[in-house]
């Protein structure tokens, strides 16, 4: 976002000091009620104005027949009214001098020709007044610092994340809800969030450029079904990936999936091959599933990119490493060939029944000191670019000193570390502590490997863009 | 297991009334201590005898220099001693009349030639005395009813599942721990569990036949790295799948992965293609990841097999359905073409802005009644074989009456139901209630589709075996 006027305008979506909810309802469970309640009754500190000609007051707030009746300046309008009434409401916002609108309501292009016309009309009015619109058919925006959100999901049903390094852009509100809650529960948090649905104005390219300049955002994750302006997106991505990683999950890969996407947000998905090729060229990291999108974002937010594809593994329970080796090979990562020095060092320092190789099998008898020996040897071995320890935290010989070992390792390591561990409450407790330190943990080897692959992928992208500059 | 003598002997692994722990230790954290503690201090009601010549008493139990010194009959011996001492200990068990041994200790074939010799010697002695051995290099057995387990994982670190319909056989103890805890936390539970590691005697085929006759087991899940006697396994599987589904996750698919498997449990993985072909012919369901193995087992334990490949979807948030459609097509499931009658019925009964098609998009405004209308129409439509509703439980318009709707539907449905839902605490709460009713829930569409595919796969297997009979 080279234009600072534009940046100031986009900022209003996240830092608005006053919000009008057009279509506010007094009935709990209604979308117009929930949006108002989320803004008015929780951490958001700005002013909130319900708009509904049939009500005098909702949730203790004075209710206005139209935005034009509100006696104060409004930074952001949230529309939760039938599609049919949207153009008129946008016109009124324009007259009121509102420059930012989020349209939550559906009933537009996804329903066919008439809806498409309504979208066109709405966009035209917005352009006339210099208004920027997010939506329609979406859940809108969330800022983790101002705590402004336009969601109709109650706090009882959907928890909000704390501030964190990941921004998420999504065409699907459903994936938005899941991502926000996963980010909240894992503790990694979110910087900014936008669900943009049918995207009649503000698009991924605009948001990408905005987030590239956003100091709170370290990684950008995107779910999209189809691009409106593919060229604009690719151009933006090419610039943005020089500064921070961009990961995309693309819905509608098959013909049938693309058809489903079309009736969802009205955008035609394209051939997977074309998207994959274009994204790769632009330096965008490709995620295969929603879980992978989240997993990769977590890894890129926590760990440095990898300087090469050599993975070294160690575990006190070798089973998952077998799968991890399979997954590395299938993804194009290498099982690092440990140097002779590393091998000798490990054989000298470890008990004779540990299996020294890559993967290193320290068996169920391993304690934290054994892991320390192996991981420090990996760190010094120039053939190793990614450290991938697996932990069977259930195995009692593994003492909790492992946390200090990992903390120290993570502080001094310039190689990324990705951990695998699966289990119940104790394993989850240990995994949470590791993630708090900044080391991502995954329950199955394939997910750890996908995360490692993203770190390798971004390392290559950084290298390429450094050469170009 | 045609042989009832053999069945009686195998029963002892799970229902032993007296257990000797050979190599019991008095030092917390040591494997020999943890195994003893788990047997002696928790729900298992049988008699427990520690064996260690250097101790008089451990955990308040009299300690014996050798099994031969124990004055009572012993049903099962658990060995937690160095590999080197194993043949002698097995010999003593033979003299004592013990017919069942679990060898937890490693240090055998996975370490090379000498370990291999020790295995041979051990197996030979066992044969002489008619002893059956599980292991070595494993975590052994668990019975959810007698609460007998031979694990060295403390309860503080690894929770045990309640009785349930799934049996799990695994070459990897690590995957064993994870499966047990996932089964415990999800509430589905376990019937019987065997981690058999290097498998010098009792193998998957023996256990398959035993579990086929086990009334508590409805589904058999297996993790294996390589087969000792492939033909024996395939023959057994062919028989067993007529009675209950068998799902296998195979580690060591790539050349490198097979190498890792070999140094893990000493078994050479084979070419994936050969395994896949043989398993398919035998009617075994193939899982791609450990998560999928668990997901499929859950679906097959909870739901009937599908009578065809036609999937019908409905959601109040369409995003994940786009991916689900992609995944169905990629897996070979069909997006059912709804009958004209279904379409008309739905159009008549649902609001005009819902999108009636397959998938059905009931939008964020949907309540439980809307879902009921759609799901009952799916149930009546003969083109539909699998019902796949997705829920955005976060969306406030969706009332909790949905639980009753699903319960009623599940009771009258002869078509399998598989649910997708992702989120935080509230979504998890709702998902747990659904699973208690017997409807499996998955966080991402690909996992729901894999589960549906397993139900379709087992439907085909049942059909094929019915034709043969």
Coordinates of C-alpha atoms in Angstrom, one line a residue, chain A:
Chain A
X1 CA 0.0 0.0 0.0
X2 CA 2.2 2.8 -1.3
X3 CA -0.6 5.3 -0.9
X4 CA -0.7 6.7 2.6
X5 CA -4.2 8.2 2.1
X6 CA -5.4 4.7 1.3
X7 CA -3.5 3.3 4.3
X8 CA -5.3 5.7 6.6
X9 CA -8.6 4.7 5.1
X10 CA -7.9 1.0 5.5
X11 CA -6.8 1.6 9.1
X12 CA -10.4 2.6 9.9
X13 CA -11.6 -1.0 9.3
X14 CA -9.5 -2.0 12.2
X15 CA -9.1 1.1 14.4
X16 CA -12.5 2.8 13.9
X17 CA -13.4 5.0 16.9
X18 CA -17.1 4.9 16.1
X19 CA -19.2 2.2 14.5
X20 CA -22.8 2.3 13.2
X21 CA -24.6 -1.1 13.0
X22 CA -27.2 -0.6 10.3
X23 CA -29.9 -3.3 10.8
X24 CA -29.3 -3.6 14.5
X25 CA -31.9 -5.9 16.1
X26 CA -33.2 -6.3 19.6
X27 CA -33.7 -10.0 19.3
X28 CA -31.0 -12.3 20.7
X29 CA -29.9 -14.8 18.1
X30 CA -30.6 -12.5 15.2
X31 CA -27.5 -11.5 13.3
X32 CA -28.2 -7.8 13.8
X33 CA -28.4 -8.3 17.5
X34 CA -25.3 -10.4 17.9
X35 CA -23.1 -8.0 15.8
X36 CA -24.3 -5.0 18.0
X37 CA -23.7 -6.9 21.2
X38 CA -20.2 -8.0 20.3
X39 CA -19.3 -4.4 19.6
X40 CA -21.1 -2.8 22.4
X41 CA -20.8 -5.1 25.4
X42 CA -17.2 -6.4 25.4
X43 CA -13.6 -5.1 25.0
X44 CA -14.0 -2.7 22.1
X45 CA -13.7 0.8 23.5
X46 CA -15.1 2.9 20.6
X47 CA -18.6 4.3 20.3
X48 CA -21.4 2.1 18.9
X49 CA -24.6 3.4 17.3
X50 CA -27.5 1.0 16.4
X51 CA -29.5 2.0 13.4
X52 CA -33.1 0.6 13.1
X53 CA -36.1 2.8 12.3
X54 CA -38.4 0.5 14.3
X55 CA -36.5 0.8 17.6
X56 CA -35.8 3.6 20.1
X57 CA -33.1 1.7 22.0
X58 CA -31.3 -1.6 21.9
X59 CA -28.9 -2.9 24.7
X60 CA -29.2 0.4 26.4
X61 CA -28.0 2.3 23.4
X62 CA -30.1 5.0 21.6
X63 CA -31.2 3.7 18.3
X64 CA -31.3 5.9 15.2
X65 CA -33.8 5.6 12.2
X66 CA -30.9 6.2 9.8
X67 CA -27.1 6.9 9.9
X68 CA -28.0 10.4 8.8
X69 CA -29.6 11.0 12.2
X70 CA -26.5 10.1 14.2
X71 CA -25.2 13.4 15.6
X72 CA -21.5 12.2 15.6
X73 CA -18.9 11.3 13.1
X74 CA -18.9 7.6 12.1
X75 CA -15.7 5.8 11.1
X76 CA -17.2 2.5 10.1
X77 CA -20.7 1.2 9.2
X78 CA -21.6 -2.5 9.5
X79 CA -24.5 -3.5 7.4
X80 CA -26.8 -6.4 8.5
X81 CA -29.9 -5.7 6.4
X82 CA -31.5 -7.5 3.4
X83 CA -29.5 -7.3 0.2
X84 CA -32.4 -5.4 -1.4
X85 CA -31.9 -2.4 1.0
X86 CA -28.1 -2.3 0.7
X87 CA -27.7 0.3 -2.1
X88 CA -29.9 2.8 -0.2
X89 CA -28.0 2.3 3.0
X90 CA -24.7 2.7 1.3
X91 CA -26.0 5.9 -0.3
X92 CA -26.9 7.3 3.1
X93 CA -23.5 6.3 4.5
X94 CA -22.0 8.3 1.6
X95 CA -24.0 11.3 2.5
X96 CA -23.0 10.9 6.1
X97 CA -19.3 11.0 5.1
X98 CA -18.6 7.4 6.2
X99 CA -15.7 6.0 4.2
X100 CA -15.6 2.4 5.4
X101 CA -18.4 -0.2 5.2
X102 CA -18.5 -3.9 6.1
X103 CA -21.5 -5.7 4.6
X104 CA -22.2 -8.9 6.5
X105 CA -25.5 -9.8 4.8
X106 CA -25.7 -12.4 2.0
X107 CA -28.2 -12.6 -0.7
X108 CA -26.1 -11.1 -3.5
X109 CA -24.2 -12.7 -6.4
X110 CA -24.3 -16.2 -4.8
X111 CA -28.1 -16.1 -5.6
X112 CA -27.8 -15.2 -9.3
X113 CA -28.4 -12.3 -11.6
X114 CA -30.5 -10.0 -9.5
X115 CA -28.0 -10.3 -6.6
X116 CA -25.2 -9.5 -9.0
X117 CA -27.0 -6.4 -10.1
X118 CA -27.4 -5.3 -6.5
X119 CA -23.7 -5.8 -6.0
X120 CA -22.9 -3.6 -9.0
X121 CA -25.2 -0.9 -7.8
X122 CA -23.7 -1.0 -4.4
X123 CA -20.2 -0.8 -5.7
X124 CA -21.0 2.1 -8.0
X125 CA -22.5 4.1 -5.1
X126 CA -19.5 3.3 -3.0
X127 CA -17.1 4.5 -5.7
X128 CA -19.1 7.8 -6.1
X129 CA -18.5 8.6 -2.4
X130 CA -15.0 7.2 -2.1
X131 CA -16.2 4.4 0.2
X132 CA -14.3 1.2 0.6
X133 CA -16.4 -1.9 1.2
X134 CA -15.5 -5.3 2.7
X135 CA -18.0 -8.1 1.9
X136 CA -20.8 -8.8 1.3
X137 CA -21.7 -12.3 2.5
X138 CA -19.0 -12.5 5.1
X139 CA -18.2 -12.1 8.8
X140 CA -16.1 -9.0 8.3
X141 CA -13.1 -7.8 10.3
X142 CA -11.3 -8.3 13.6
X143 CA -8.5 -6.3 15.1
X144 CA -6.7 -8.0 18.0
X145 CA -5.5 -4.8 19.6
X146 CA -8.6 -2.5 19.4
X147 CA -10.8 -5.7 19.8
X148 CA -13.1 -4.3 17.2
X149 CA -15.0 -7.1 15.4
X150 CA -18.0 -7.3 13.2
X151 CA -18.9 -10.9 13.9
X152 CA -22.3 -12.3 14.5
X153 CA -20.8 -15.2 16.5
X154 CA -21.3 -14.7 20.2
X155 CA -18.4 -14.8 22.6
X156 CA -20.1 -17.8 24.3
X157 CA -19.8 -19.7 21.1
X158 CA -16.6 -18.3 19.6
X159 CA -13.6 -17.2 21.6
X160 CA -11.4 -14.3 20.3
X161 CA -7.6 -14.6 20.0
X162 CA -5.1 -12.4 21.7
X163 CA -2.7 -10.3 19.6
X164 CA -0.2 -12.3 17.7
X165 CA 1.9 -12.5 14.5
X166 CA -0.6 -14.1 12.0
X167 CA -3.0 -12.2 9.7
X168 CA -5.8 -14.3 8.2
X169 CA -7.7 -13.3 5.1
X170 CA -10.6 -15.6 4.1
X171 CA -13.4 -15.8 1.6
X172 CA -15.1 -18.2 3.9
X173 CA -16.4 -17.0 7.2
X174 CA -16.6 -20.6 8.5
X175 CA -12.9 -21.1 8.0
X176 CA -12.5 -17.6 9.6
X177 CA -14.3 -18.8 12.8
X178 CA -12.2 -21.9 13.0
X179 CA -8.9 -20.1 12.4
X180 CA -9.6 -17.5 15.0
X181 CA -10.5 -20.1 17.6
X182 CA -7.5 -22.3 16.8
X183 CA -5.3 -19.2 17.1
X184 CA -6.9 -18.3 20.4
X185 CA -6.6 -21.8 21.9
X186 CA -3.1 -22.5 20.7
X187 CA -2.1 -19.1 22.1
X188 CA -0.3 -17.9 19.0
X189 CA -2.9 -15.2 18.4
X190 CA -3.8 -13.0 15.4
X191 CA -2.8 -9.6 14.3
X192 CA -5.7 -8.7 11.9
X193 CA -8.4 -10.7 10.3
X194 CA -10.6 -10.1 7.3
X195 CA -13.5 -12.3 6.0
X196 CA -14.4 -10.7 2.7
X197 CA -17.0 -13.1 1.1
X198 CA -18.2 -11.9 -2.3
X199 CA -15.5 -9.2 -2.4
X200 CA -17.2 -6.4 -4.4
X201 CA -14.5 -3.9 -3.6
X202 CA -11.6 -4.5 -1.2
X203 CA -9.8 -7.6 -2.4
X204 CA -6.9 -9.8 -1.4
X205 CA -4.4 -7.7 -3.2
X206 CA -5.4 -4.5 -1.4
X207 CA -5.3 -6.4 1.9
X208 CA -2.0 -8.0 1.1
X209 CA -0.4 -4.7 0.5
X210 CA -1.9 -3.2 3.6
X211 CA -0.7 -6.1 5.8
X212 CA 2.7 -6.0 4.2
X213 CA 3.1 -2.6 5.9
X214 CA 1.5 -3.7 9.1
X215 CA 4.0 -4.0 11.9
X216 CA 2.0 -6.4 13.9
X217 CA 1.7 -9.0 11.1
X218 CA 4.6 -11.4 10.5
X219 CA 2.8 -14.0 8.4
X220 CA -0.2 -13.8 6.1
X221 CA -2.5 -16.8 5.6
X222 CA -5.2 -16.8 3.0
X223 CA -8.2 -19.0 2.2
X224 CA -9.6 -18.2 -1.3
X225 CA -12.0 -19.9 -3.7
X226 CA -11.4 -17.8 -6.7
X227 CA -9.6 -14.5 -7.6
X228 CA -11.4 -11.6 -9.1
X229 CA -8.3 -10.0 -10.5
X230 CA -5.6 -12.6 -10.6
X231 CA -3.0 -10.4 -12.1
X232 CA -3.4 -7.7 -9.4
X233 CA -3.1 -10.4 -6.7
X234 CA 0.0 -12.0 -8.2
X235 CA 1.7 -8.6 -8.6
X236 CA 0.9 -7.7 -4.9
X237 CA 2.1 -11.1 -3.7
X238 CA 5.4 -10.8 -5.5
X239 CA 6.1 -7.6 -3.6
X240 CA 4.8 -8.8 -0.2
X241 CA 6.7 -12.1 -0.1
X242 CA 9.9 -10.2 0.0
X243 CA 8.9 -8.9 3.4
X244 CA 6.8 -11.7 4.9
X245 CA 5.5 -15.2 4.0
X246 CA 2.2 -15.6 2.3
X247 CA 0.4 -19.0 2.5
X248 CA -2.7 -19.8 0.4
X249 CA -5.3 -22.6 0.7
X250 CA -7.3 -22.7 -2.5
X251 CA -10.8 -24.2 -2.5
X252 CA -12.5 -25.5 -5.6
X253 CA -9.6 -27.5 -7.1
X254 CA -11.8 -30.0 -8.9
X255 CA -14.5 -29.1 -11.4
X256 CA -17.1 -30.1 -8.9
X257 CA -15.4 -28.2 -6.1
X258 CA -15.2 -25.1 -8.3
X259 CA -18.9 -25.4 -8.9
X260 CA -19.6 -25.5 -5.2
X261 CA -17.4 -22.5 -4.7
X262 CA -19.3 -20.6 -7.3
X263 CA -22.6 -21.1 -5.5
X264 CA -20.9 -20.2 -2.2
X265 CA -19.3 -16.8 -2.9
X266 CA -20.2 -16.5 -6.6
X267 CA -16.6 -16.8 -7.7
X268 CA -15.5 -19.3 -10.2
X269 CA -12.6 -21.4 -9.0
X270 CA -10.0 -22.0 -11.7
X271 CA -7.9 -25.0 -12.7
X272 CA -5.7 -26.0 -9.9
X273 CA -2.7 -26.3 -12.2
X274 CA -2.9 -22.7 -13.3
X275 CA -3.2 -21.4 -9.7
X276 CA -0.4 -23.6 -8.5
X277 CA 1.9 -22.4 -11.2
X278 CA 1.1 -18.8 -10.8
X279 CA 1.4 -19.0 -7.0
X280 CA 4.7 -20.7 -7.1
X281 CA 6.1 -18.1 -9.4
X282 CA 4.9 -15.4 -7.1
X283 CA 6.6 -17.0 -4.1
X284 CA 3.3 -18.0 -2.4
X285 CA 3.4 -21.1 -0.2
X286 CA 0.7 -23.6 -1.1
X287 CA -1.3 -25.4 1.6
X288 CA -3.2 -28.6 0.8
X289 CA -5.7 -28.5 3.7
X290 CA -7.1 -26.0 6.2
X291 CA -5.2 -27.7 9.0
X292 CA -2.0 -27.4 6.9
X293 CA -2.6 -23.7 6.3
X294 CA -2.8 -23.1 10.1
X295 CA 0.1 -25.5 10.8
X296 CA 2.4 -23.7 8.3
X297 CA 1.4 -20.2 9.5
X298 CA 2.3 -21.3 13.0
X299 CA 5.7 -22.6 11.9
X300 CA 6.5 -19.5 9.8
X301 CA 5.4 -17.2 12.7
X302 CA 7.6 -19.0 15.2
X303 CA 10.7 -20.2 13.4
X304 CA 13.2 -18.8 10.9
X305 CA 13.2 -20.0 7.3
X306 CA 15.4 -23.0 6.5
X307 CA 18.6 -22.6 4.6
X308 CA 18.4 -25.9 3.0
X309 CA 16.3 -29.1 2.7
X310 CA 18.2 -31.4 5.1
X311 CA 16.1 -32.7 7.9
X312 CA 17.5 -34.4 11.0
X313 CA 15.2 -36.4 13.4
X314 CA 15.5 -37.8 16.8
X315 CA 12.9 -39.6 19.0
X316 CA 12.4 -41.7 22.0
X317 CA 9.8 -43.6 20.0
X318 CA 10.7 -44.3 16.4
X319 CA 7.3 -45.2 14.8
X320 CA 6.3 -41.7 13.8
X321 CA 9.8 -41.0 12.3
X322 CA 9.2 -43.8 9.8
X323 CA 6.2 -41.8 8.5
X324 CA 8.1 -38.6 8.8
X325 CA 10.8 -39.9 6.5
X326 CA 8.2 -41.1 4.0
X327 CA 6.6 -37.6 4.1
X328 CA 9.9 -35.8 3.7
X329 CA 10.8 -37.8 0.7
X330 CA 7.3 -37.4 -0.8
X331 CA 7.5 -33.6 -0.2
X332 CA 11.0 -33.1 -1.6
X333 CA 12.9 -32.7 1.7
X334 CA 16.1 -34.6 2.3
X335 CA 17.0 -36.9 5.2
X336 CA 20.3 -35.1 6.0
X337 CA 23.4 -37.3 5.8
X338 CA 25.0 -36.7 9.2
X339 CA 28.7 -35.9 9.0
X340 CA 31.2 -38.5 10.2
X341 CA 32.1 -36.2 13.1
X342 CA 28.4 -36.1 14.2
X343 CA 28.1 -39.9 14.1
X344 CA 31.3 -40.4 16.0
X345 CA 30.4 -37.8 18.6
X346 CA 27.0 -39.4 19.1
X347 CA 28.3 -42.9 19.3
X348 CA 30.8 -41.9 21.9
X349 CA 28.3 -40.0 24.1
X350 CA 25.2 -42.1 23.9
X351 CA 24.5 -45.6 25.3
X352 CA 25.3 -48.4 22.9
X353 CA 21.7 -49.5 22.4
X354 CA 20.6 -46.1 21.0
X355 CA 20.5 -46.2 17.2
X356 CA 22.8 -43.5 15.7
X357 CA 21.8 -42.6 12.3
X358 CA 19.3 -40.2 10.8
X359 CA 16.7 -40.6 12.3
X360 CA 18.4 -41.1 15.7
X361 CA 16.5 -43.5 17.9
X362 CA 17.2 -42.8 21.5
X363 CA 14.6 -45.4 22.6
X364 CA 12.1 -45.2 25.5
X365 CA 15.0 -45.0 27.9
X366 CA 16.0 -41.5 26.8
X367 CA 16.2 -38.5 29.1
X368 CA 16.6 -34.8 28.3
X369 CA 20.4 -35.0 28.4
X370 CA 20.3 -37.5 25.6
X371 CA 18.2 -35.2 23.5
X372 CA 20.5 -32.3 24.3
X373 CA 23.5 -34.3 23.0
X374 CA 21.8 -35.2 19.8
X375 CA 20.2 -31.9 19.1
X376 CA 23.4 -29.9 19.7
X377 CA 25.2 -32.3 17.3
X378 CA 22.5 -31.6 14.7
X379 CA 23.0 -27.9 15.2
X380 CA 26.7 -28.1 14.5
X381 CA 26.4 -30.4 11.5
X382 CA 26.3 -28.3 8.3
X383 CA 24.4 -31.0 6.5
X384 CA 21.5 -30.4 8.7
X385 CA 19.1 -27.5 8.0
X386 CA 16.0 -28.4 9.9
X387 CA 15.8 -30.0 13.4
X388 CA 12.9 -32.3 13.9
X389 CA 12.7 -33.9 17.3
X390 CA 9.8 -36.1 18.2
X391 CA 8.8 -36.6 21.8
X392 CA 7.0 -39.4 23.5
X393 CA 6.2 -37.3 26.5
X394 CA 4.3 -40.3 28.0
X395 CA 7.6 -42.2 28.5
X396 CA 8.5 -41.7 32.1
X397 CA 12.3 -41.7 31.6
X398 CA 12.0 -38.4 29.6
X399 CA 12.4 -35.8 32.4
X400 CA 10.9 -32.3 32.3
X401 CA 14.4 -30.9 31.9
X402 CA 13.6 -31.3 28.2
X403 CA 11.9 -27.9 28.4
X404 CA 15.1 -26.1 29.4
X405 CA 17.0 -28.1 26.8
X406 CA 14.6 -27.0 24.1
X407 CA 14.5 -23.4 25.3
X408 CA 18.3 -23.1 25.2
X409 CA 18.5 -24.8 21.9
X410 CA 15.8 -22.5 20.4
X411 CA 17.6 -19.4 21.6
X412 CA 20.9 -20.3 20.1
X413 CA 19.6 -22.0 16.9
X414 CA 19.6 -20.3 13.6
X415 CA 18.1 -23.5 12.1
X416 CA 14.4 -23.9 12.4
X417 CA 13.0 -26.5 14.9
X418 CA 9.7 -28.3 14.4
X419 CA 8.5 -30.8 16.9
X420 CA 6.2 -33.9 16.7
X421 CA 4.3 -35.2 19.7
X422 CA 0.9 -36.9 20.1
X423 CA -1.1 -37.8 23.1
X424 CA -3.5 -36.6 25.8
X425 CA -3.5 -34.0 28.6
X426 CA 0.2 -34.3 29.7
X427 CA 1.5 -34.3 26.1
X428 CA -0.7 -31.3 25.4
X429 CA 0.6 -29.5 28.5
X430 CA 4.2 -30.1 27.4
X431 CA 3.4 -29.1 23.8
X432 CA 1.9 -25.8 25.0
X433 CA 5.0 -25.0 27.0
X434 CA 7.1 -25.6 23.9
X435 CA 4.9 -23.4 21.8
X436 CA 5.1 -20.6 24.4
X437 CA 8.8 -20.8 24.0
X438 CA 8.3 -20.4 20.2
X439 CA 8.7 -24.0 19.0
X440 CA 5.8 -25.3 17.0
X441 CA 4.4 -28.8 17.9
X442 CA 2.4 -31.1 15.6
X443 CA 0.4 -34.3 16.5
X444 CA 1.3 -36.3 13.4
X445 CA 4.5 -36.6 11.5
X446 CA 2.9 -35.5 8.2
X447 CA 1.9 -32.2 9.7
X448 CA 5.3 -31.6 11.2
X449 CA 6.9 -32.3 7.8
X450 CA 4.4 -30.0 6.0
X451 CA 5.4 -27.2 8.4
X452 CA 9.1 -27.9 7.8
X453 CA 8.5 -27.9 4.1
X454 CA 6.9 -24.4 4.4
X455 CA 10.0 -23.2 6.3
X456 CA 12.2 -24.6 3.5
X457 CA 9.9 -23.1 0.9
X458 CA 10.1 -19.6 2.4
X459 CA 13.9 -20.0 2.8
X460 CA 14.1 -20.5 -1.0
X461 CA 11.8 -17.6 -1.7
X462 CA 13.9 -15.3 0.5
X463 CA 17.0 -16.4 -1.3
X464 CA 15.4 -15.8 -4.7
X465 CA 14.1 -12.4 -3.8
X466 CA 17.5 -11.4 -2.3
X467 CA 19.2 -12.3 -5.6
X468 CA 16.7 -10.2 -7.5
X469 CA 17.4 -7.1 -5.3

